[in-house]
Short mmCIF file of C-alpha atoms in Angstrom, two decimals:
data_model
loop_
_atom_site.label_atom_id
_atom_site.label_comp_id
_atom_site.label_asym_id
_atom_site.label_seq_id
_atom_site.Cartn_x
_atom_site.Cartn_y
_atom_site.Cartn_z
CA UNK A 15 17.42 -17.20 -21.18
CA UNK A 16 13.48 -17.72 -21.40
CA UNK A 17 12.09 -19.74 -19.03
CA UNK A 18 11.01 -23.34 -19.23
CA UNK A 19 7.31 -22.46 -18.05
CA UNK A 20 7.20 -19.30 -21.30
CA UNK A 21 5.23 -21.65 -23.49
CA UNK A 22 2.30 -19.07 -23.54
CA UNK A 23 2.03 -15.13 -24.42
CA UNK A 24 -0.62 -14.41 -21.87
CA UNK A 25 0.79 -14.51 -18.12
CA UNK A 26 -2.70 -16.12 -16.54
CA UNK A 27 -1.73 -19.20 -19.05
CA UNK A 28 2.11 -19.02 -18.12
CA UNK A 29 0.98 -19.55 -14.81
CA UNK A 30 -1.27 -22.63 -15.29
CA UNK A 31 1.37 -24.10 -17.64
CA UNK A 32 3.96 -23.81 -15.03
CA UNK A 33 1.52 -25.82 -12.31
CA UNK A 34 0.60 -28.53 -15.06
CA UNK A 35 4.22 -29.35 -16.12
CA UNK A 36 5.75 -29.68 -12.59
CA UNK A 37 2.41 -31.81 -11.55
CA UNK A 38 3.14 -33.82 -14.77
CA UNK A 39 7.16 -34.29 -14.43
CA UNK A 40 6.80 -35.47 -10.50
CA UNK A 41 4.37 -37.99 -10.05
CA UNK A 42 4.81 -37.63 -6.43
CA UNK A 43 4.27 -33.89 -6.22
CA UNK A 44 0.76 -34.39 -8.26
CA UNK A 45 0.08 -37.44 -5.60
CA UNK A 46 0.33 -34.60 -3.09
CA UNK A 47 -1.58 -32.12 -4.64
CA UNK A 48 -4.70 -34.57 -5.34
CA UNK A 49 -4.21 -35.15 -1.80
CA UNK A 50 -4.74 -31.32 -0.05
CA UNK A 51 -7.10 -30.31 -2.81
CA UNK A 52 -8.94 -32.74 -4.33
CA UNK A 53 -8.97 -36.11 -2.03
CA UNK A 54 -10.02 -39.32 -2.32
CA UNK A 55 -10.91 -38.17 -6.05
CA UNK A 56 -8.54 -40.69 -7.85
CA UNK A 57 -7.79 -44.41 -6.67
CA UNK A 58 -4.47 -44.51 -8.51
CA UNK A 59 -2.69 -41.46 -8.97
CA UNK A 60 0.18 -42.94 -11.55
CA UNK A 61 -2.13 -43.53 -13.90
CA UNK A 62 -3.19 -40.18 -14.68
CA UNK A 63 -3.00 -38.01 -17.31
CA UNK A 64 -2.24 -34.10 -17.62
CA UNK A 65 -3.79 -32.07 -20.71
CA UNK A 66 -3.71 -27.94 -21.33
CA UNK A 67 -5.75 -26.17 -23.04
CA UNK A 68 -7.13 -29.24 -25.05
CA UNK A 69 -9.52 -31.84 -24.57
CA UNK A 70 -9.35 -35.60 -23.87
CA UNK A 71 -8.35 -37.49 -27.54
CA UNK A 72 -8.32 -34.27 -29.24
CA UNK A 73 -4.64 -34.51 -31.91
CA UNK A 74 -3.84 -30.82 -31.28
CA UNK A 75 -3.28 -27.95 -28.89
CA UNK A 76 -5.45 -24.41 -29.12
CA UNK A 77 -2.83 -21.49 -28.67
CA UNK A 78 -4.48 -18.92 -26.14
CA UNK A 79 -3.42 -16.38 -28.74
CA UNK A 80 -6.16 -17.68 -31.01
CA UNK A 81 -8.47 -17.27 -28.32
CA UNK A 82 -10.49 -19.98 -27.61
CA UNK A 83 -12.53 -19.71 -25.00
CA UNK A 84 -14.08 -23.19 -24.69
CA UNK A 85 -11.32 -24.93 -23.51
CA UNK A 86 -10.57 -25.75 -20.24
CA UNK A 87 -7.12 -24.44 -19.17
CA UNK A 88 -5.75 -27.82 -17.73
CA UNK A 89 -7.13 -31.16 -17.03
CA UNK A 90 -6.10 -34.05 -15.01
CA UNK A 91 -8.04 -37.38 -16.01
CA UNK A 92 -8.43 -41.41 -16.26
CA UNK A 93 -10.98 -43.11 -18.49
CA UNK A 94 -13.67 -42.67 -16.38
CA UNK A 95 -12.88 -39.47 -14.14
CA UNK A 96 -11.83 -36.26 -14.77
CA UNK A 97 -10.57 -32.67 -12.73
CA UNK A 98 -10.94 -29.66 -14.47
CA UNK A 99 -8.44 -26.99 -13.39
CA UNK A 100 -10.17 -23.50 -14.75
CA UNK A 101 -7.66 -20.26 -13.70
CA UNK A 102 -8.03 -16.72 -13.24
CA UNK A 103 -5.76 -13.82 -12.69
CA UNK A 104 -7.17 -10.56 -14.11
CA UNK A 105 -10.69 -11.55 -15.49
CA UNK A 106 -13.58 -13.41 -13.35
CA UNK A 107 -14.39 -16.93 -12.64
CA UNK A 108 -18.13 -17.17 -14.04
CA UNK A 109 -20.56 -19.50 -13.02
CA UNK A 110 -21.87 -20.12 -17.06
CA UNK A 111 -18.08 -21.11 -18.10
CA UNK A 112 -17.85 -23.21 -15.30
CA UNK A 113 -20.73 -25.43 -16.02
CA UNK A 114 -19.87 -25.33 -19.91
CA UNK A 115 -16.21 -27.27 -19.07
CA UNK A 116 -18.62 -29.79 -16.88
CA UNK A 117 -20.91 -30.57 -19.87
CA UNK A 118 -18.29 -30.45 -22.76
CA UNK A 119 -16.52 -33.28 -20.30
CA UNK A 120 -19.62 -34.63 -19.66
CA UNK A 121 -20.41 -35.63 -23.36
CA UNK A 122 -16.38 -36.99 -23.84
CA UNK A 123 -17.62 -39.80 -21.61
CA UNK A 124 -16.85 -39.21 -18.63
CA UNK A 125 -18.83 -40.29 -15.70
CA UNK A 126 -17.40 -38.46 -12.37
CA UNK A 127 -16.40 -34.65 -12.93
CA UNK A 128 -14.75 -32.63 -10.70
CA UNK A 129 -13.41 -28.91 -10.99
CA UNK A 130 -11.19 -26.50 -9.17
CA UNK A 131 -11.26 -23.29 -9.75
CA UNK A 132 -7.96 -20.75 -9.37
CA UNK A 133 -8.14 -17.75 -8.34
CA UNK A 134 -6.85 -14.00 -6.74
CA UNK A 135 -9.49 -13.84 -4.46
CA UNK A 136 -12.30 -16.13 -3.76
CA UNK A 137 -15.54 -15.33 -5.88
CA UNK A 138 -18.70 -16.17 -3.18
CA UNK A 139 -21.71 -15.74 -5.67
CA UNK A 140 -19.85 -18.71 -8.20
CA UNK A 141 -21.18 -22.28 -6.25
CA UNK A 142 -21.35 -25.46 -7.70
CA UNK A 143 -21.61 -28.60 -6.29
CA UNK A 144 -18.63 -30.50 -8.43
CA UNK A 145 -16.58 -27.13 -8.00
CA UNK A 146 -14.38 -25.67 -5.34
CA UNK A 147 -12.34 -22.25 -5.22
CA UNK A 148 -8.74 -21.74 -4.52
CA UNK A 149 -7.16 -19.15 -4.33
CA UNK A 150 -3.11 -19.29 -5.84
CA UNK A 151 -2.00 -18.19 -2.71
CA UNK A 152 -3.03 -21.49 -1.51
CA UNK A 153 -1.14 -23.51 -4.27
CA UNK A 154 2.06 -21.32 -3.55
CA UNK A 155 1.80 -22.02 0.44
CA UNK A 156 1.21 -25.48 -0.73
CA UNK A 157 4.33 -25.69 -2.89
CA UNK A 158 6.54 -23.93 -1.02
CA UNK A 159 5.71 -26.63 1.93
CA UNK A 160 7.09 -29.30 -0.62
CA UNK A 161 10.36 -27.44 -1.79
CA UNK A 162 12.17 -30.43 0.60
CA UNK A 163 10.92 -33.04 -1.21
CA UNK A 164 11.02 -31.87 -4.60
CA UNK A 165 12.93 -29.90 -7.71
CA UNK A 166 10.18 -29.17 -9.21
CA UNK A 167 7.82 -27.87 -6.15
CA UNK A 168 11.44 -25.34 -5.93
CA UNK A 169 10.95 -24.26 -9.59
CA UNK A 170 6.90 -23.33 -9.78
CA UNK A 171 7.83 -21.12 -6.58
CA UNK A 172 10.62 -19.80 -8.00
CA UNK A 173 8.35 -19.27 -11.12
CA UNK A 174 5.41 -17.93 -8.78
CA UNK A 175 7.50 -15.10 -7.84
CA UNK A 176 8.78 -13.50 -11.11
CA UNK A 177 5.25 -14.25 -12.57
CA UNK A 178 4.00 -12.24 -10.07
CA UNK A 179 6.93 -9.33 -10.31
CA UNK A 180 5.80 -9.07 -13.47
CA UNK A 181 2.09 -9.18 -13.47
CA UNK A 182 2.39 -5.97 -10.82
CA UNK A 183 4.70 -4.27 -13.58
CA UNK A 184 2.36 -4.60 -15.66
CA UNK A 185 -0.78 -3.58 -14.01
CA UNK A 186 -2.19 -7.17 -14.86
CA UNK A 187 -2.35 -8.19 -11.14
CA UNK A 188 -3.83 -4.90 -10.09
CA UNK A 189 -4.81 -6.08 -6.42
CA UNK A 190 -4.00 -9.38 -4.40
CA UNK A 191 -1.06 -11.73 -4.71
CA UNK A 192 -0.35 -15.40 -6.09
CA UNK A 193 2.08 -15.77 -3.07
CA UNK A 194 2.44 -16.30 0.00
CA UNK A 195 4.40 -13.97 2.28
CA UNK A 196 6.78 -16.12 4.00
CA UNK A 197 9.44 -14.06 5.95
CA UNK A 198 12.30 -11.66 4.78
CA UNK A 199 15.67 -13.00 4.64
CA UNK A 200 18.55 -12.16 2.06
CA UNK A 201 22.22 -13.84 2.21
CA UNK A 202 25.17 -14.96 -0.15
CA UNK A 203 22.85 -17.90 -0.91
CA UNK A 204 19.56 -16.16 -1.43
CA UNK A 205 20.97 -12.08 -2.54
CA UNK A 206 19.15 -8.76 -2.33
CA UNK A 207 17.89 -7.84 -5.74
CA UNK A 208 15.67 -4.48 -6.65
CA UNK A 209 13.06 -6.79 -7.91
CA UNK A 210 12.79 -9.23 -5.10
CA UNK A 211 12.90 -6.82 -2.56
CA UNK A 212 9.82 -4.78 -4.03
CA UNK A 213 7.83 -8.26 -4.59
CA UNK A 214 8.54 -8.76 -0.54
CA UNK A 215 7.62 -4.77 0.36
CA UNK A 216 4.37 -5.51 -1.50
CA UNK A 217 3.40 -8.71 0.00
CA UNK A 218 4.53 -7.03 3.85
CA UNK A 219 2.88 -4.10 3.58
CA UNK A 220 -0.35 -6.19 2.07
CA UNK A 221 -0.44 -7.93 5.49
CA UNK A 222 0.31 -4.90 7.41
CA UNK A 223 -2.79 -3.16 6.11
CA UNK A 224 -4.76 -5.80 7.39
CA UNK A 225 -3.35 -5.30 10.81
CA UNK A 226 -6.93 -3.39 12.18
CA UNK A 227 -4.97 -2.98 15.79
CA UNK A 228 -2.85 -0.34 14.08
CA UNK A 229 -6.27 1.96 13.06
CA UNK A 230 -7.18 1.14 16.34
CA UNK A 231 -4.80 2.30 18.45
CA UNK A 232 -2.83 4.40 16.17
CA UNK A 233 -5.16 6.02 13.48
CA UNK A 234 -3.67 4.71 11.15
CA UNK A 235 -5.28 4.78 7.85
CA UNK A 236 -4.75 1.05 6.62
CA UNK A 237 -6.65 2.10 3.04
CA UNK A 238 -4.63 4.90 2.00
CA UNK A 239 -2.41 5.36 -1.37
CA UNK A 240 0.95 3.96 -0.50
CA UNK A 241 4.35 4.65 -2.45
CA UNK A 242 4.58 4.60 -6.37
CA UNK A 243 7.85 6.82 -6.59
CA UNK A 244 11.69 5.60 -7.65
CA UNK A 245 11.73 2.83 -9.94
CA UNK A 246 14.47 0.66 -10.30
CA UNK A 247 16.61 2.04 -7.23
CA UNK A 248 18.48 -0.63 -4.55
CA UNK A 249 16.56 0.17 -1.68
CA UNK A 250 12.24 -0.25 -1.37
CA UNK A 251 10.11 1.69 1.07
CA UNK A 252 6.62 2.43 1.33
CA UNK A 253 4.24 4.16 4.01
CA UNK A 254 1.15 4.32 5.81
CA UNK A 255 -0.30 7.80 6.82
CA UNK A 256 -2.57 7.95 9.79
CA UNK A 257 -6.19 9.08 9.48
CA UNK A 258 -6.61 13.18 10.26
CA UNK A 259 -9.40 15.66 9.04
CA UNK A 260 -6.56 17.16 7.14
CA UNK A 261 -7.41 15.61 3.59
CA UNK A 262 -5.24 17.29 1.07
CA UNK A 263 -2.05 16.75 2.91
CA UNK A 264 0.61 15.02 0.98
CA UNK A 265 2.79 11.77 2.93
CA UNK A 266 5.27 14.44 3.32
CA UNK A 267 3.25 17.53 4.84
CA UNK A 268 2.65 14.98 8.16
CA UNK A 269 4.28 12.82 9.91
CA UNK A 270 4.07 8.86 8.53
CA UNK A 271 5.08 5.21 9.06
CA UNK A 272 7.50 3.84 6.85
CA UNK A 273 8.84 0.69 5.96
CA UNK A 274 11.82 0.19 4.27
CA UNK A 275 14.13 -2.70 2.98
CA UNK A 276 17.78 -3.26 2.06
CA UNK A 277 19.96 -6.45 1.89
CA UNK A 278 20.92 -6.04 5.38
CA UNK A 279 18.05 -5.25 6.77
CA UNK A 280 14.15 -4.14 7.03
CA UNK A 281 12.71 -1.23 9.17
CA UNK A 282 9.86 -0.04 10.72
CA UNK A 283 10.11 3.58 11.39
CA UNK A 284 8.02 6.78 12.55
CA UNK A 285 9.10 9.58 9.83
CA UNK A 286 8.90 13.07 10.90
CA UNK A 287 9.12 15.24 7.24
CA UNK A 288 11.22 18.30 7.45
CA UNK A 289 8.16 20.06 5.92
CA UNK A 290 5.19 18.87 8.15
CA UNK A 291 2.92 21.21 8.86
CA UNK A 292 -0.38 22.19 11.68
CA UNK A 293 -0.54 21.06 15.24
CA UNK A 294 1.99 18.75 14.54
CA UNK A 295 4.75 20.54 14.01
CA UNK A 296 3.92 22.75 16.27
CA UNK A 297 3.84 20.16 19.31
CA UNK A 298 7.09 19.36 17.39
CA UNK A 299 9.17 22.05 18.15
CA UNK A 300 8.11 23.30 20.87
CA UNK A 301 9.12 20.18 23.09
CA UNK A 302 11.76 21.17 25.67
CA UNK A 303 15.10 19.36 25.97
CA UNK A 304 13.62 16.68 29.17
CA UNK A 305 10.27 16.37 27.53
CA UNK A 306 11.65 15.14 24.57
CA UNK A 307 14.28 13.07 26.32
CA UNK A 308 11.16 11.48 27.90
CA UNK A 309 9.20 10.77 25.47
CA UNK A 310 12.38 8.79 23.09
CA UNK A 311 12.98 6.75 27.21
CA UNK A 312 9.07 5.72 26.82
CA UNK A 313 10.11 4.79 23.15
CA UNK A 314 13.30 2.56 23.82
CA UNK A 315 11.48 0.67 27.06
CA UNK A 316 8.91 0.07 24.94
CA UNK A 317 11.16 -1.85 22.04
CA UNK A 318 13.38 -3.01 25.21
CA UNK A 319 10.29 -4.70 26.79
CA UNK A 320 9.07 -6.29 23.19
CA UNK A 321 12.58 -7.44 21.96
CA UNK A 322 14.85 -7.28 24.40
CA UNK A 323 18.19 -7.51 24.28
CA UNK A 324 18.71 -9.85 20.83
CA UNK A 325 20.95 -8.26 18.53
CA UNK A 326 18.27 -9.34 15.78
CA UNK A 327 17.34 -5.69 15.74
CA UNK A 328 18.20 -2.36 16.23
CA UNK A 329 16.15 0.80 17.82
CA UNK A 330 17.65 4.17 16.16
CA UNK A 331 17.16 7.43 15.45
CA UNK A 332 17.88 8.68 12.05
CA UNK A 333 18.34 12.45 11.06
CA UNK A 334 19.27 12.95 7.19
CA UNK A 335 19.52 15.67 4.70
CA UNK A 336 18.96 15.07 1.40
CA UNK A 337 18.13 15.99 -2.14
CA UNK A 338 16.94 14.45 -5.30
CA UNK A 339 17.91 14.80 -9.02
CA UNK A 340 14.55 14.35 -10.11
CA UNK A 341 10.63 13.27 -8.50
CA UNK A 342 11.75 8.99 -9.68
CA UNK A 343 15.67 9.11 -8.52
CA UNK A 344 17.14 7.88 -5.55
CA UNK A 345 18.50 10.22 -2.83
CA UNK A 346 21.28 12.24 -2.34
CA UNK A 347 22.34 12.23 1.24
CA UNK A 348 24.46 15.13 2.03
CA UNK A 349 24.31 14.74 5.70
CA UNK A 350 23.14 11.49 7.65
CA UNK A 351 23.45 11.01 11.41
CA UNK A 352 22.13 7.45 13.04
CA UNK A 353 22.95 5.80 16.85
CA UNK A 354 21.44 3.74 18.49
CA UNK A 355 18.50 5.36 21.15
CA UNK A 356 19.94 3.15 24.06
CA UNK A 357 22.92 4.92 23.97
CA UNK A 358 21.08 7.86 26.00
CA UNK A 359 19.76 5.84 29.19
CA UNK A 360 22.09 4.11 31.51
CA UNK A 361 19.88 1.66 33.02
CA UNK A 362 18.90 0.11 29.43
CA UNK A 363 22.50 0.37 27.68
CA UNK A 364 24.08 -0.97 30.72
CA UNK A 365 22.22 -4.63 30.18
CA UNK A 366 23.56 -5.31 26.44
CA UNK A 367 26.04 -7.43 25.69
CA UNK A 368 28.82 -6.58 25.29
CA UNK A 369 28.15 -3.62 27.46
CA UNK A 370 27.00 -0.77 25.40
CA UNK A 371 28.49 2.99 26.24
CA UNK A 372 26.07 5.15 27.97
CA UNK A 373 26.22 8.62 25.79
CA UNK A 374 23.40 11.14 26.09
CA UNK A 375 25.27 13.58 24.02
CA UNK A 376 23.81 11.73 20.41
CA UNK A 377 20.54 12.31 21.88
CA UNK A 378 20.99 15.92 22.99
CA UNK A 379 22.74 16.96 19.69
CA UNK A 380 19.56 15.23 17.86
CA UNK A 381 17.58 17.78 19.69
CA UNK A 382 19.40 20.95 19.21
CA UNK A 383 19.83 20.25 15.33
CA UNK A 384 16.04 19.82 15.91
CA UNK A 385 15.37 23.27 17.06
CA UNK A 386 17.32 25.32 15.34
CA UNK A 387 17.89 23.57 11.58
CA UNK A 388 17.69 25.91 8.80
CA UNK A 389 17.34 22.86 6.06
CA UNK A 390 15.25 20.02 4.96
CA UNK A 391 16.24 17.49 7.78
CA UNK A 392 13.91 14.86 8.54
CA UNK A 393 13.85 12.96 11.67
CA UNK A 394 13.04 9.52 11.75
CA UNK A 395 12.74 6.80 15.06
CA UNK A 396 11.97 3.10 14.70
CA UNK A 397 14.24 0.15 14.55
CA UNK A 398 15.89 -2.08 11.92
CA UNK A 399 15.70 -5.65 11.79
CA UNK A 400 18.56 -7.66 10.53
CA UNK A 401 18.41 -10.64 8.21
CA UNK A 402 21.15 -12.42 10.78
CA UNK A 403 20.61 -16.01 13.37
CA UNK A 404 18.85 -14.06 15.52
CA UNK A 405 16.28 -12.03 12.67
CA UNK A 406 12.91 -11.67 14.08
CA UNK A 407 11.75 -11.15 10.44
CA UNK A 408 12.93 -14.50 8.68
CA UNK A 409 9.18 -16.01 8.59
CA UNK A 410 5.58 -14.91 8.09
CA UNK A 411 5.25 -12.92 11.37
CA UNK A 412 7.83 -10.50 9.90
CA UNK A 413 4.54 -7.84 9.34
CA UNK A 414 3.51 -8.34 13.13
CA UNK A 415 7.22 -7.61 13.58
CA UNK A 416 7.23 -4.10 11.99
CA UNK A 417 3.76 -3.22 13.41
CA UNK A 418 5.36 -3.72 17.10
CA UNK A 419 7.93 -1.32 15.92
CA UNK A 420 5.19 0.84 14.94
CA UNK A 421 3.32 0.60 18.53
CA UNK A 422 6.37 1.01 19.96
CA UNK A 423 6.68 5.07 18.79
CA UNK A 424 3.15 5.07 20.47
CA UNK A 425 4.28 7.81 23.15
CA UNK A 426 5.53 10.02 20.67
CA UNK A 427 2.57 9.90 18.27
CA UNK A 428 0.21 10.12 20.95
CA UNK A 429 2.07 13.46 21.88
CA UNK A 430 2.40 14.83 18.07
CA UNK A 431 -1.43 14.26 16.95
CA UNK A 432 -2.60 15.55 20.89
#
């Protein structure tokens, strides 16, 4: 069923349709919105009036498809005051077109013009007095604060977020977001999809890459190619690679952080390729049964002393063989073992409740499939985070979250790049 908002071809005019008609239906939300971004504007906000692509008095609407460019997208107005709403998604916000909306409004009689302009990102060489910049991350934060008070704040988010699913499918949001990363959490109320759960990896990982502490004191390389792989499979991943003279390398020739997401969960994981090649896999395999042992201890205090003992998350260690049909389909797991790391130290196992079995022997086999495989297994340590009461993830920390996770492998990257 198309949407309400699908008046328009072009997706930047979907999107200021779909702000227009919810500020025009609730007279309270477009109160509100005068308020946090244009204040003290309008005396009486009831009063107003909401145009598109037109101008003041004018008996019919230009279609974007005939491609006018002279219009202002949307304009909120009395008789004597106007705000001009000019939007951008793909293109540039010029100074020239700016100043053309304020004298086109300027000659229809009005006497006090202001403008806003939307935007991606924030363009510092446009400045005009009557003008101000904001960015549609801004206008989503700002909705999604009034989704309690109002239906139709809960449909332009709603909107917001398959707008922008699609504008990355399409390569017409290239870089940047129009939302707002605001925690992971799936349920019976709010399910997993394939497509929500990519539009979430993209907006976590954006965050995560601005996390300089993990360059810092990780190498890693925040501006590197991510994942462009599987399409349309149930689970989303991505990676970060850390920063080595070794430029040619793929993801999978060297270890790698990954992130992946599920309905039950997201993770934050070291990956150790089955293929990796140079010092480290040399300082790899060459690790004897109580170095290794501990190195994961230094691992497992470290997540113990960050998270303790909530059963929000999970710290594991993941070996897996696998195949694929082709480069774009999901795995084929023909072998998979996973336990929690606790498991192999008494004096952290012993403190969960309900008591948690001390076993060593998950941690020992680990190793000796380590050392003498003769197939693609890949090793993996990190933790999962559950989408349950206690999720550490559910809000817009949920990238500081998985970056913890990250530091908390410190030891053993520290001892594969040495």
């Amino acid at each position: 069923m198309r949407n309400i908002f699908d008046q328009y071809n072009q997706l930047e005019n979907k999107l200021t349709h779909s702000l227009a008609s919810c500020l025009n239906e609730d007279k309270n939300l477009l109160k509100n919105f005068l308020k946090k971004f244009c204040n003290n504007f309008f005396k009486n906000t009831f009063n107003l009036k909401i145009e598109e692509q037109t101008l003041p008095n004018d008996n019919f609407v230009i279609s974007d498809d005939e491609g006018n460019k002279g219009l202002p997208d949307a304009l909120i107005y009395d008789d004597v005051k106007c705000l001009i709403i000019e939007s951008k998604v793909s293109s540039k916000l010029t100074k020239d077109q700016l100043m053309r909306h304020e004298r086109t409004l300027s000659k229809r009689g009005f006497e006090f013009i202001k403008g806003i302009g939307l935007v991606v990102d924030i363009v510092p060489k446009v400045k005009l007095d009557n003008w101000k910049q904001i960015t549609w991350n801004e206008i989503y934060s700002w909705a999604y604060k009034q989704k309690g008070k109002s239906d139709w704040a809960v449909k332009l988010t709603d909107y917001f977020r398959v707008l922008e699913y699609n504008m990355v499918e399409k390569e017409y949001l290239k870089e940047g977001s129009i939302t707002e990363f605001t925690g992971i959490h799936f349920d019976h109320i709010n399910p997993y999809s394939y497509r929500e759960g990519k539009r979430q990896l993209g907006l976590v990982m954006n965050k995560i890459r601005q996390n300089n502490n993990l360059n810092k004191d990780l190498n890693v390389n925040l501006s590197g190619k991510g994942r462009s792989g599987i399409k349309k499979a149930g689970n989303v991943w991505d990676y970060l690679t850390f920063d080595t003279t070794e430029k040619e390398k793929s993801f999978t020739d060297e270890p790698h952080l990954t992130v992946g997401l599920n309905q039950d969960f997201v993770e934050g994981d070291l990956t150790i390729p089955y293929r990796i090649k140079g010092a480290t896999k040399k300082n790899f395999y060459s690790l004897s049964w109580e170095d290794f042992k501990g190195i994961i201890y230094k691992v497992a205090v470290n997540y113990d002393n960050t998270f303790g003992k909530s059963n929000g998350y999970s710290p594991k260690i993941v070996m897996a063989q696998r195949r694929y049909p082709s480069q774009s389909s999901p795995a084929i797991h023909d072998a998979r073992l996973e336990f929690d790391i606790r498991t192999a130290f008494k004096d952290i196992s012993s403190g969960l409740k309900p008591k948690q079995k001390y076993q060593e022997e998950w941690l020992r086999l680990v190793y000796e499939i380590n050392n003498n495989k003769k197939s693609n297994l890949q090793f993996q340590i990190g933790a999962s985070f559950f989408y349950n009461k206690n999720s550490f993830v559910n809000n817009k920390n949920a990238d500081l979250v998985l970056s913890k996770s990250f530091f908390a492998c410190k030891p053993l990257i520290d001892y594969l790049f040495s």
